[in-house]
PDB file of C-alpha atoms in Angstrom:
ATOM      1  CA  MET N   1     -87.761 -10.095  -5.427  1.00 64.00           C
ATOM      2  CA  TYR N   2     -86.610  -7.475  -7.572  1.00 67.00           C
ATOM      3  CA  ARG N   3     -88.455  -6.509 -10.622  1.00 71.00           C
ATOM      4  CA  MET N   4     -86.156  -5.119 -13.605  1.00 72.00           C
ATOM      5  CA  ALA N   5     -87.559  -3.402 -16.635  1.00 73.00           C
ATOM      6  CA  SER N   6     -85.605  -2.913 -19.853  1.00 64.00           C
ATOM      7  CA  PRO N   7     -85.190   0.489 -21.351  1.00 66.00           C
ATOM      8  CA  ALA N   8     -87.365  -0.569 -24.216  1.00 56.00           C
ATOM      9  CA  LEU N   9     -90.521  -1.068 -21.986  1.00 49.00           C
ATOM     10  CA  ALA N  10     -90.936   2.573 -21.137  1.00 45.00           C
ATOM     11  CA  PRO N  11     -91.959   4.419 -24.401  1.00 40.00           C
ATOM     12  CA  TRP N  12     -94.493   6.399 -22.352  1.00 38.00           C
ATOM     13  CA  CYS N  13     -91.996   7.890 -20.206  1.00 41.00           C
ATOM     14  CA  LEU N  14     -89.866   9.150 -23.148  1.00 39.00           C
ATOM     15  CA  MET N  15     -93.048  10.661 -24.815  1.00 38.00           C
ATOM     16  CA  ARG N  16     -93.929  12.340 -21.443  1.00 41.00           C
ATOM     17  CA  MET N  17     -90.558  14.006 -21.030  1.00 43.00           C
ATOM     18  CA  ASP N  18     -90.348  15.055 -24.686  1.00 45.00           C
ATOM     19  CA  MET N  19     -93.668  16.711 -24.599  1.00 41.00           C
ATOM     20  CA  LYS N  20     -92.565  18.843 -21.612  1.00 43.00           C
ATOM     21  CA  ARG N  21     -89.589  19.945 -23.597  1.00 45.00           C
ATOM     22  CA  ILE N  22     -91.719  20.419 -26.602  1.00 39.00           C
ATOM     23  CA  THR N  23     -94.225  22.447 -24.534  1.00 41.00           C
ATOM     24  CA  VAL N  24     -91.419  25.064 -23.500  1.00 41.00           C
ATOM     25  CA  MET N  25     -89.973  25.425 -26.887  1.00 44.00           C
ATOM     26  CA  ALA N  26     -93.630  26.101 -28.138  1.00 41.00           C
ATOM     27  CA  PHE N  27     -93.813  29.006 -25.474  1.00 40.00           C
ATOM     28  CA  TRP N  28     -90.483  30.271 -26.757  1.00 40.00           C
ATOM     29  CA  VAL N  29     -91.828  30.258 -30.556  1.00 40.00           C
ATOM     30  CA  VAL N  30     -94.991  31.739 -29.556  1.00 38.00           C
ATOM     31  CA  GLY N  31     -93.001  34.582 -27.523  1.00 44.00           C
ATOM     32  CA  LEU N  32     -90.828  35.311 -30.562  1.00 40.00           C
ATOM     33  CA  LEU N  33     -93.819  35.642 -32.786  1.00 39.00           C
ATOM     34  CA  LEU N  34     -95.643  38.086 -30.439  1.00 38.00           C
ATOM     35  CA  GLU N  35     -92.389  39.762 -30.008  1.00 45.00           C
ATOM     36  CA  GLY N  36     -92.439  40.548 -33.840  1.00 49.00           C
ATOM     37  CA  CYS N  37     -96.008  42.104 -33.274  1.00 43.00           C
ATOM     38  CA  GLY N  38     -94.584  44.309 -30.345  1.00 51.00           C
ATOM     39  CA  GLN N  39     -96.979  42.302 -28.005  1.00 52.00           C
ATOM     40  CA  VAL N  40     -94.367  40.775 -25.362  1.00 49.00           C
ATOM     41  CA  SER N  41     -93.771  42.668 -22.275  1.00 56.00           C
ATOM     42  CA  VAL N  42     -90.567  42.449 -20.072  1.00 52.00           C
ATOM     43  CA  GLU N  43     -92.583  40.455 -17.558  1.00 56.00           C
ATOM     44  CA  GLU N  44     -93.903  38.026 -20.060  1.00 52.00           C
ATOM     45  CA  ALA N  45     -90.510  37.277 -21.576  1.00 46.00           C
ATOM     46  CA  GLN N  46     -89.107  36.734 -18.045  1.00 52.00           C
ATOM     47  CA  SER N  47     -92.024  34.289 -17.329  1.00 52.00           C
ATOM     48  CA  LEU N  48     -91.104  32.308 -20.499  1.00 43.00           C
ATOM     49  CA  GLY N  49     -87.436  32.214 -19.336  1.00 47.00           C
ATOM     50  CA  GLU N  50     -88.419  30.901 -15.956  1.00 48.00           C
ATOM     51  CA  ALA N  51     -90.376  28.236 -17.415  1.00 42.00           C
ATOM     52  CA  ALA N  52     -87.440  27.181 -19.259  1.00 41.00           C
ATOM     53  CA  GLN N  53     -85.083  27.243 -16.224  1.00 41.00           C
ATOM     54  CA  ALA N  54     -87.792  25.235 -14.127  1.00 41.00           C
ATOM     55  CA  VAL N  55     -87.584  22.402 -16.763  1.00 42.00           C
ATOM     56  CA  GLU N  56     -83.694  22.566 -16.629  1.00 43.00           C
ATOM     57  CA  VAL N  57     -83.856  22.094 -12.844  1.00 51.00           C
ATOM     58  CA  THR N  58     -86.464  19.213 -12.790  1.00 74.00           C
ATOM     59  CA  ASP N  59     -85.218  17.423 -15.699  1.00 88.00           C
ATOM     60  CA  PRO N  60     -81.759  15.765 -15.240  1.00 90.00           C
ATOM     61  CA  CYS N  61     -81.194  15.218 -18.876  1.00 95.00           C
ATOM     62  CA  TYR N  62     -81.815  18.656 -19.853  1.00 90.00           C
ATOM     63  CA  SER N  63     -79.234  19.779 -22.473  1.00 85.00           C
ATOM     64  CA  LEU N  64     -77.531  16.309 -22.159  1.00 89.00           C
ATOM     65  CA  VAL N  65     -77.302  14.921 -25.859  1.00 90.00           C
ATOM     66  CA  GLY N  66     -75.660  11.870 -27.612  1.00 94.00           C
ATOM     67  CA  SER N  67     -75.020   8.367 -26.305  1.00 95.00           C
ATOM     68  CA  GLY N  68     -73.445   7.088 -23.094  1.00 95.00           C
ATOM     69  CA  THR N  69     -73.386   4.395 -20.591  1.00 95.00           C
ATOM     70  CA  TYR N  70     -76.174   3.791 -18.204  1.00 96.00           C
ATOM     71  CA  GLU N  71     -75.813   2.054 -14.899  1.00 94.00           C
ATOM     72  CA  GLY N  72     -78.562   1.102 -12.479  1.00 95.00           C
ATOM     73  CA  PHE N  73     -78.033  -0.070  -8.805  1.00 94.00           C
ATOM     74  CA  PHE N  74     -80.117  -1.548  -6.049  1.00 93.00           C
ATOM     75  CA  CYS N  75     -78.537  -0.190  -2.847  1.00 89.00           C
ATOM     76  CA  GLY N  76     -78.747  -1.332   0.704  1.00 78.00           C
ATOM     77  CA  SER N  77     -76.806  -3.885   2.714  1.00 71.00           C
ATOM     78  CA  SER N  78     -76.022  -6.004  -0.455  1.00 76.00           C
ATOM     79  CA  PRO N  79     -75.913  -3.444  -3.181  1.00 81.00           C
ATOM     80  CA  HIS N  80     -75.694  -4.724  -6.803  1.00 88.00           C
ATOM     81  CA  GLN N  81     -75.874  -3.408 -10.324  1.00 91.00           C
ATOM     82  CA  PHE N  82     -79.242  -4.399 -12.119  1.00 94.00           C
ATOM     83  CA  ILE N  83     -78.303  -2.956 -15.417  1.00 95.00           C
ATOM     84  CA  GLU N  84     -75.608  -1.636 -17.587  1.00 95.00           C
ATOM     85  CA  THR N  85     -76.232  -0.527 -20.979  1.00 96.00           C
ATOM     86  CA  ARG N  86     -73.893   1.477 -23.494  1.00 96.00           C
ATOM     87  CA  ASN N  87     -74.729   3.563 -26.189  1.00 96.00           C
ATOM     88  CA  LEU N  88     -78.034   4.731 -24.739  1.00 97.00           C
ATOM     89  CA  ASP N  89     -79.369   8.418 -24.565  1.00 97.00           C
ATOM     90  CA  CYS N  90     -80.001  10.097 -21.221  1.00 97.00           C
ATOM     91  CA  ARG N  91     -83.702  10.369 -21.509  1.00 96.00           C
ATOM     92  CA  SER N  92     -84.095   6.480 -22.017  1.00 97.00           C
ATOM     93  CA  ALA N  93     -81.706   5.805 -19.199  1.00 97.00           C
ATOM     94  CA  TYR N  94     -83.644   8.116 -16.789  1.00 97.00           C
ATOM     95  CA  ASP N  95     -86.924   6.705 -17.861  1.00 97.00           C
ATOM     96  CA  ASN N  96     -85.850   2.938 -17.405  1.00 97.00           C
ATOM     97  CA  CYS N  97     -84.237   3.979 -13.916  1.00 97.00           C
ATOM     98  CA  VAL N  98     -87.676   5.352 -12.833  1.00 97.00           C
ATOM     99  CA  LEU N  99     -89.582   2.456 -14.039  1.00 97.00           C
ATOM    100  CA  ASN N 100     -87.368  -0.087 -12.191  1.00 96.00           C
ATOM    101  CA  SER N 101     -87.692   2.339  -9.023  1.00 96.00           C
ATOM    102  CA  ASN N 102     -91.388   2.161  -9.131  1.00 96.00           C
ATOM    103  CA  ASN N 103     -91.439  -1.555  -9.810  1.00 96.00           C
ATOM    104  CA  ASN N 104     -89.431  -2.040  -6.505  1.00 94.00           C
ATOM    105  CA  PRO N 105     -90.823   0.484  -4.015  1.00 93.00           C
ATOM    106  CA  SER N 106     -88.992  -1.097  -0.920  1.00 91.00           C
ATOM    107  CA  VAL N 107     -85.607  -0.873  -2.490  1.00 91.00           C
ATOM    108  CA  SER N 108     -83.298   2.251  -2.618  1.00 93.00           C
ATOM    109  CA  VAL N 109     -82.117   2.891  -6.208  1.00 95.00           C
ATOM    110  CA  LEU N 110     -79.498   4.888  -7.747  1.00 94.00           C
ATOM    111  CA  CYS N 111     -78.658   5.365 -11.602  1.00 94.00           C
ATOM    112  CA  THR N 112     -75.860   7.029 -13.376  1.00 92.00           C
ATOM    113  CA  TRP N 113     -75.354   8.277 -17.028  1.00 93.00           C
ATOM    114  CA  ASN N 114     -71.799   8.625 -18.095  1.00 90.00           C
ATOM    115  CA  GLY N 115     -70.768   8.833 -14.453  1.00 84.00           C
ATOM    116  CA  ARG N 116     -73.447  11.422 -13.694  1.00 86.00           C
ATOM    117  CA  VAL N 117     -76.196  10.674 -11.223  1.00 87.00           C
ATOM    118  CA  LEU N 118     -79.482  10.913 -12.769  1.00 92.00           C
ATOM    119  CA  TYR N 119     -81.716   9.475 -10.180  1.00 94.00           C
ATOM    120  CA  ARG N 120     -81.502   8.624  -6.545  1.00 92.00           C
ATOM    121  CA  ARG N 121     -84.395   7.463  -4.280  1.00 92.00           C
ATOM    122  CA  GLU N 122     -83.579   6.139  -0.788  1.00 89.00           C
ATOM    123  CA  VAL N 123     -86.210   4.364   1.370  1.00 87.00           C
ATOM    124  CA  SER N 124     -85.753   3.273   5.024  1.00 77.00           C
ATOM    125  CA  THR N 125     -86.179  -0.353   4.169  1.00 73.00           C
ATOM    126  CA  GLY N 126     -83.576  -0.109   1.172  1.00 72.00           C
ATOM    127  CA  GLY N 127     -80.741   1.346   2.980  1.00 72.00           C
ATOM    128  CA  SER N 128     -78.369   4.150   1.888  1.00 77.00           C
ATOM    129  CA  CYS N 129     -77.003   4.493  -1.748  1.00 86.00           C
ATOM    130  CA  SER N 130     -73.767   6.479  -0.447  1.00 78.00           C
ATOM    131  CA  GLN N 131     -71.593   3.635  -1.167  1.00 79.00           C
ATOM    132  CA  VAL N 132     -73.022   2.930  -4.485  1.00 84.00           C
ATOM    133  CA  GLU N 133     -72.815   6.542  -5.502  1.00 82.00           C
ATOM    134  CA  CYS N 134     -69.235   6.674  -4.474  1.00 83.00           C
ATOM    135  CA  MET N 135     -68.328   3.676  -6.559  1.00 78.00           C
ATOM    136  CA  SER N 136     -69.941   5.055  -9.569  1.00 76.00           C
ATOM    137  CA  THR N 137     -68.392   8.459  -9.432  1.00 74.00           C
ATOM    138  CA  THR N 138     -65.546   9.214 -11.407  1.00 76.00           C
ATOM    139  CA  THR N 139     -65.279  13.166 -10.794  1.00 81.00           C
ATOM    140  CA  PRO N 140     -62.120  14.386  -8.884  1.00 90.00           C
ATOM    141  CA  GLY N 141     -62.495  15.451  -5.253  1.00 92.00           C
ATOM    142  CA  ASN N 142     -60.809  15.710  -1.876  1.00 95.00           C
ATOM    143  CA  TYR N 143     -60.000  12.697   0.163  1.00 96.00           C
ATOM    144  CA  ALA N 144     -59.132  12.394   3.935  1.00 95.00           C
ATOM    145  CA  GLY N 145     -58.439   9.321   5.928  1.00 95.00           C
ATOM    146  CA  TYR N 146     -58.255   8.987   9.616  1.00 94.00           C
ATOM    147  CA  PHE N 147     -57.124   6.247  12.232  1.00 94.00           C
ATOM    148  CA  CYS N 148     -59.580   7.024  15.059  1.00 91.00           C
ATOM    149  CA  ASP N 149     -57.298   6.173  17.914  1.00 82.00           C
ATOM    150  CA  GLY N 150     -55.740   9.643  18.489  1.00 76.00           C
ATOM    151  CA  SER N 151     -57.651  11.076  15.562  1.00 74.00           C
ATOM    152  CA  HIS N 152     -54.472  10.446  13.237  1.00 88.00           C
ATOM    153  CA  LYS N 153     -54.793  11.582   9.699  1.00 92.00           C
ATOM    154  CA  PHE N 154     -53.208   8.997   7.561  1.00 95.00           C
ATOM    155  CA  ILE N 155     -53.776  10.694   4.173  1.00 95.00           C
ATOM    156  CA  ALA N 156     -55.129  13.980   2.597  1.00 96.00           C
ATOM    157  CA  THR N 157     -55.230  14.349  -1.007  1.00 96.00           C
ATOM    158  CA  SER N 158     -57.103  16.176  -3.759  1.00 95.00           C
ATOM    159  CA  GLY N 159     -57.871  15.153  -7.346  1.00 95.00           C
ATOM    160  CA  ILE N 160     -59.031  11.714  -6.663  1.00 94.00           C
ATOM    161  CA  SER N 161     -62.163  10.091  -7.537  1.00 91.00           C
ATOM    162  CA  CYS N 162     -64.512   8.966  -4.968  1.00 90.00           C
ATOM    163  CA  LYS N 163     -63.963   5.182  -5.922  1.00 87.00           C
ATOM    164  CA  ALA N 164     -60.219   5.600  -5.727  1.00 91.00           C
ATOM    165  CA  ALA N 165     -60.506   7.001  -2.420  1.00 93.00           C
ATOM    166  CA  PHE N 166     -62.899   4.366  -1.098  1.00 89.00           C
ATOM    167  CA  ASP N 167     -60.472   1.567  -2.434  1.00 90.00           C
ATOM    168  CA  ASN N 168     -57.490   3.231  -0.843  1.00 94.00           C
ATOM    169  CA  CYS N 169     -59.528   3.589   2.481  1.00 92.00           C
ATOM    170  CA  VAL N 170     -60.475  -0.155   2.415  1.00 89.00           C
ATOM    171  CA  LEU N 171     -56.857  -0.935   1.599  1.00 94.00           C
ATOM    172  CA  ASN N 172     -55.675   0.905   4.692  1.00 94.00           C
ATOM    173  CA  ALA N 173     -58.315  -0.752   6.726  1.00 92.00           C
ATOM    174  CA  ASN N 174     -57.221  -4.254   5.636  1.00 93.00           C
ATOM    175  CA  ASN N 175     -53.536  -3.481   6.383  1.00 95.00           C
ATOM    176  CA  ASN N 176     -54.483  -2.208   9.820  1.00 93.00           C
ATOM    177  CA  PRO N 177     -56.945  -4.590  11.171  1.00 92.00           C
ATOM    178  CA  SER N 178     -56.407  -3.424  14.819  1.00 92.00           C
ATOM    179  CA  LYS N 179     -57.302   0.108  14.065  1.00 92.00           C
ATOM    180  CA  SER N 180     -60.630   1.982  13.721  1.00 92.00           C
ATOM    181  CA  ILE N 181     -60.738   3.868  10.621  1.00 92.00           C
ATOM    182  CA  HIS N 182     -62.823   6.795   9.190  1.00 91.00           C
ATOM    183  CA  CYS N 183     -62.657   8.152   5.535  1.00 91.00           C
ATOM    184  CA  GLU N 184     -64.354  11.074   3.834  1.00 92.00           C
ATOM    185  CA  TRP N 185     -64.461  12.278   0.149  1.00 92.00           C
ATOM    186  CA  ASN N 186     -65.560  15.853  -0.407  1.00 89.00           C
ATOM    187  CA  THR N 187     -66.515  15.858   3.339  1.00 86.00           C
ATOM    188  CA  ARG N 188     -68.814  13.040   3.029  1.00 84.00           C
ATOM    189  CA  VAL N 189     -68.274   9.831   4.792  1.00 84.00           C
ATOM    190  CA  ILE N 190     -67.412   6.835   2.281  1.00 85.00           C
ATOM    191  CA  TYR N 191     -66.068   4.431   4.815  1.00 84.00           C
ATOM    192  CA  ARG N 192     -66.077   3.797   8.522  1.00 84.00           C
ATOM    193  CA  LYS N 193     -65.123   0.848  10.729  1.00 86.00           C
ATOM    194  CA  ASP N 194     -65.373   1.038  14.513  1.00 86.00           C
ATOM    195  CA  LEU N 195     -63.663  -1.690  16.435  1.00 89.00           C
ATOM    196  CA  SER N 196     -65.233  -0.624  19.506  1.00 86.00           C
ATOM    197  CA  ALA N 197     -68.399   1.130  20.110  1.00 82.00           C
ATOM    198  CA  ASN N 198     -68.418   4.722  18.712  1.00 82.00           C
ATOM    199  CA  ALA N 199     -64.624   4.556  18.312  1.00 85.00           C
ATOM    200  CA  CYS N 200     -64.628   7.146  15.348  1.00 88.00           C
ATOM    201  CA  ASN N 201     -67.197   9.504  16.807  1.00 87.00           C
ATOM    202  CA  ALA N 202     -64.700  12.116  17.759  1.00 84.00           C
ATOM    203  CA  VAL N 203     -63.185  12.068  14.349  1.00 83.00           C
ATOM    204  CA  ALA N 204     -66.548  12.397  12.514  1.00 78.00           C
ATOM    205  CA  ALA N 205     -67.439  15.306  14.841  1.00 76.00           C
ATOM    206  CA  SER N 206     -64.140  17.300  14.320  1.00 74.00           C
ATOM    207  CA  THR N 207     -64.335  17.039  10.484  1.00 70.00           C
ATOM    208  CA  PRO N 208     -66.447  19.487   8.698  1.00 60.00           C
TER     209      PRO N 208
END
């Protein structure tokens, strides 16, 4: 049974994330004041800069402002969307996703905000989130599709979203029910159908 939590139920997460940003900003303010007194060395200034960069790396919402669309997915063999909320800030979206992930430790979870992956956690019992990520990704990339018998490439195109690539691959698979098929987007496998055991292994091994 999935346990879903509303974005309004995680104010402590919001406080925790905001305090981290406030702490880094406080370091910068103190640094500027000390610099005015001639007491900040180059090494200390670099240390303050590294602290800010560390927050940017670990905080997926760093520098992202405004409202957007938040989507959360439970992955696996039967992936489904557990939430879609519009006009929500990135921080609240991230905190809600982490809360839902913690409430469902045996389920793989992926969340996006304005089409950008905010959080992804895969567990062995919960399956992969690759298909879910593809269906929720709108950025353009390179798509290649192969019929595995003879390693025939039936399409190669660029500037296409992962979702559009996935839909095209499935369409080709349905239109060619007697063929094994292997499709990739930005060199990542997004769809594969082997009509016989390991039919597409040679194709998979030959692609980067």
